[in-house]
Structures are given as structure tokens and as C-alpha cells.
């Protein structure tokens, strides 16, 4: 996954100001940063997925066309 901008220090500071202890705020900020890094897709991730899907669909369509042409050619010889 690509990098997302997440300011864990500012997040921890906001949590402390809201009444969290320093230890709680740091633990939560660290877990949120890890979650964002591991689980969220960036625009670049989505572009790569789109390219991969287009490639796969192009290969499948090409295969279907080759099979279809082969079937038509075989039927032409039989009839």
C-alpha cells in the first residue's frame, strides 16, 4: 500500500487535550497509524487494481474471441 499522511503526534496531542492519559493517547495514535498503513487503499493502489483488472479482462476477452473463431471455423468445415 502507498503512504498516507497521518500525523500521529498531532492526533495523540488532541487525545490528551480531550482527557486521555499520555499512555492511552500514544497507544491509540500508534494503532490508528498502523491501521491506516495496513488497511486503507490509496488512489495509487486503486489505479493499480484498475490496471490489473483491465489486463485480466482483456486477456479473457481475447481468449473468448479465439475460441469463438475456432468454433465458427470448425462449424464451417462440418457444414
Coordinates of N, CA and C in Angstrom, one line a residue:
X1 N 0.8 -1.2 0.0 CA 0.0 0.0 0.0 C 0.9 1.2 0.0
X2 N 0.4 2.3 -0.5 CA 1.1 3.6 -0.5 C 1.0 4.3 0.8
X3 N 1.8 5.3 0.9 CA 1.8 6.1 2.2 C 0.7 7.1 2.2
X4 N 0.1 7.2 3.4 CA -1.0 8.2 3.6 C -0.4 9.1 4.7
X5 N -0.8 10.4 4.6 CA -0.3 11.4 5.6 C -1.2 11.3 6.8
X6 N -0.6 10.8 7.9 CA -1.3 10.8 9.2 C -0.3 11.3 10.3
X7 N -0.7 12.4 10.9 CA 0.1 13.0 11.9 C -0.2 12.4 13.3
X8 N 0.5 11.3 13.7 CA 0.1 10.6 14.9 C 0.4 11.5 16.1
X9 N 1.5 12.3 16.0 CA 1.8 13.2 17.1 C 0.7 14.2 17.4
X10 N 0.1 14.8 16.3 CA -1.0 15.8 16.5 C -2.2 15.0 17.0
X11 N -2.4 13.8 16.5 CA -3.6 13.0 16.9 C -3.5 12.7 18.4
X12 N -2.3 12.3 18.9 CA -2.1 12.0 20.3 C -2.3 13.3 21.1
X13 N -1.8 14.4 20.7 CA -2.0 15.7 21.4 C -3.5 16.0 21.5
X14 N -4.2 15.8 20.5 CA -5.7 16.0 20.5 C -6.3 15.1 21.5
X15 N -5.9 13.9 21.6 CA -6.5 12.9 22.5 C -6.2 13.3 24.0
X16 N -4.9 13.8 24.2 CA -4.5 14.2 25.5 C -5.4 15.4 26.0
X17 N -5.6 16.3 25.0 CA -6.4 17.5 25.4 C -7.9 17.1 25.6
X18 N -8.3 16.0 25.1 CA -9.7 15.5 25.3 C -9.8 14.7 26.6
X19 N -8.7 14.5 27.3 CA -8.7 13.8 28.6 C -8.1 12.4 28.6
X20 N -7.5 12.0 27.5 CA -6.8 10.7 27.6 C -5.5 10.9 28.3
X21 N -5.0 9.8 28.9 CA -3.7 9.9 29.5 C -2.7 9.8 28.4
X22 N -1.4 10.2 28.7 CA -0.4 10.2 27.6 C -0.2 8.8 27.1
X23 N -0.2 7.8 27.9 CA 0.0 6.4 27.5 C -1.2 6.0 26.6
X24 N -2.4 6.3 27.0 CA -3.6 5.9 26.2 C -3.5 6.6 24.8
X25 N -3.2 7.9 24.8 CA -3.2 8.7 23.6 C -2.1 8.1 22.6
X26 N -1.0 7.8 23.1 CA 0.1 7.3 22.3 C -0.2 5.9 21.7
X27 N -0.8 5.1 22.6 CA -1.2 3.7 22.1 C -2.3 3.8 21.0
X28 N -3.3 4.7 21.2 CA -4.3 4.8 20.2 C -3.8 5.4 18.9
X29 N -2.9 6.4 19.1 CA -2.3 7.0 17.9 C -1.5 6.0 17.1
X30 N -0.7 5.2 17.8 CA 0.1 4.2 17.1 C -0.8 3.1 16.4
X31 N -1.9 2.7 17.1 CA -2.7 1.7 16.5 C -3.5 2.2 15.3
X32 N -3.9 3.5 15.3 CA -4.5 4.1 14.2 C -3.6 4.3 13.0
X33 N -2.3 4.7 13.3 CA -1.3 4.8 12.2 C -1.1 3.4 11.6
X34 N -1.0 2.4 12.4 CA -0.8 1.0 11.8 C -2.0 0.6 11.0
X35 N -3.2 0.9 11.5 CA -4.4 0.5 10.7 C -4.5 1.3 9.4
X36 N -4.1 2.5 9.4 CA -4.2 3.3 8.1 C -3.1 2.8 7.2
X37 N -1.9 2.5 7.7 CA -0.9 2.0 6.8 C -1.2 0.6 6.2
X38 N -1.8 -0.3 7.0 CA -2.0 -1.7 6.6 C -3.3 -1.9 5.8
X39 N -4.4 -1.1 6.1 CA -5.7 -1.4 5.6 C -6.3 -0.5 4.6
X40 N -5.9 0.8 4.6 CA -6.6 1.7 3.7 C -5.9 1.8 2.3
X41 N -6.7 1.8 1.3 CA -6.1 1.9 -0.1 C -5.9 3.4 -0.5
X42 N -4.9 3.6 -1.1 CA -4.6 5.0 -1.7 C -5.1 5.0 -3.1
X43 N -5.1 6.2 -3.7 CA -5.5 6.4 -5.1 C -4.6 5.6 -6.0
X44 N -3.3 5.5 -5.6 CA -2.4 4.7 -6.4 C -2.7 3.2 -6.3
X45 N -3.1 2.8 -5.2 CA -3.5 1.4 -5.0 C -4.7 1.1 -5.9
X46 N -5.7 2.0 -5.9 CA -6.9 1.8 -6.7 C -6.5 1.8 -8.2
X47 N -5.6 2.7 -8.6 CA -5.2 2.7 -10.0 C -4.5 1.4 -10.5
X48 N -3.7 0.9 -9.6 CA -3.0 -0.4 -9.9 C -4.0 -1.5 -10.0
X49 N -5.0 -1.5 -9.1 CA -6.1 -2.5 -9.2 C -6.8 -2.4 -10.5
X50 N -7.2 -1.2 -10.9 CA -7.9 -1.0 -12.1 C -7.1 -1.5 -13.3
X51 N -5.8 -1.2 -13.4 CA -5.0 -1.7 -14.5 C -4.9 -3.2 -14.5
X52 N -4.8 -3.8 -13.3 CA -4.8 -5.3 -13.3 C -6.1 -5.9 -13.8
X53 N -7.2 -5.3 -13.4 CA -8.5 -5.8 -13.8 C -8.7 -5.6 -15.3
X54 N -8.3 -4.5 -15.8 CA -8.4 -4.2 -17.3 C -7.5 -5.3 -18.0
X55 N -6.3 -5.5 -17.5 CA -5.5 -6.5 -18.2 C -6.1 -7.9 -18.1
X56 N -6.7 -8.3 -17.0 CA -7.3 -9.6 -16.9 C -8.5 -9.7 -17.8
X57 N -9.3 -8.6 -17.9 CA -10.5 -8.7 -18.8 C -10.1 -8.7 -20.2
X58 N -9.0 -8.0 -20.6 CA -8.5 -8.0 -22.0 C -8.1 -9.4 -22.4
X59 N -7.4 -10.1 -21.5 CA -6.9 -11.5 -21.7 C -8.1 -12.4 -21.9
X60 N -9.1 -12.3 -21.0 CA -10.3 -13.1 -21.1 C -11.1 -12.9 -22.4
X61 N -11.3 -11.6 -22.8 CA -12.0 -11.3 -24.0 C -11.2 -11.9 -25.2
X62 N -9.9 -11.7 -25.2 CA -9.1 -12.3 -26.3 C -9.2 -13.8 -26.4
X63 N -9.2 -14.4 -25.3 CA -9.4 -15.9 -25.2 C -10.7 -16.3 -25.8
X64 N -11.8 -15.6 -25.4 CA -13.1 -15.9 -25.8 C -13.2 -15.7 -27.4
X65 N -12.6 -14.7 -27.9 CA -12.6 -14.4 -29.3 C -11.9 -15.5 -30.1
X66 N -10.8 -16.0 -29.6 CA -10.0 -17.1 -30.2 C -10.9 -18.3 -30.2
X67 N -11.5 -18.7 -29.1 CA -12.3 -19.9 -29.0 C -13.5 -19.7 -29.9
X68 N -14.2 -18.6 -30.0 CA -15.3 -18.3 -30.8 C -15.0 -18.5 -32.3
X69 N -13.8 -17.9 -32.7 CA -13.4 -18.0 -34.1 C -13.1 -19.5 -34.4
X70 N -12.5 -20.2 -33.5 CA -12.2 -21.6 -33.7 C -13.5 -22.4 -33.9
X71 N -14.5 -22.2 -33.0 CA -15.7 -22.9 -33.1 C -16.4 -22.6 -34.5
X72 N -16.4 -21.3 -34.9 CA -17.0 -21.0 -36.2 C -16.3 -21.6 -37.3
X73 N -15.0 -21.7 -37.3 CA -14.2 -22.3 -38.3 C -14.5 -23.8 -38.4
X74 N -14.6 -24.5 -37.2 CA -14.9 -25.9 -37.2 C -16.3 -26.2 -37.7
X75 N -17.3 -25.3 -37.4 CA -18.6 -25.5 -37.9 C -18.6 -25.3 -39.4
X76 N -17.9 -24.4 -39.9 CA -17.8 -24.1 -41.3 C -17.3 -25.3 -42.1
X77 N -16.3 -26.1 -41.5 CA -15.8 -27.3 -42.1 C -16.8 -28.4 -42.1
X78 N -17.5 -28.5 -41.0 CA -18.5 -29.6 -40.8 C -19.7 -29.4 -41.7
X79 N -20.1 -28.1 -41.9 CA -21.3 -27.9 -42.7 C -21.0 -27.7 -44.1

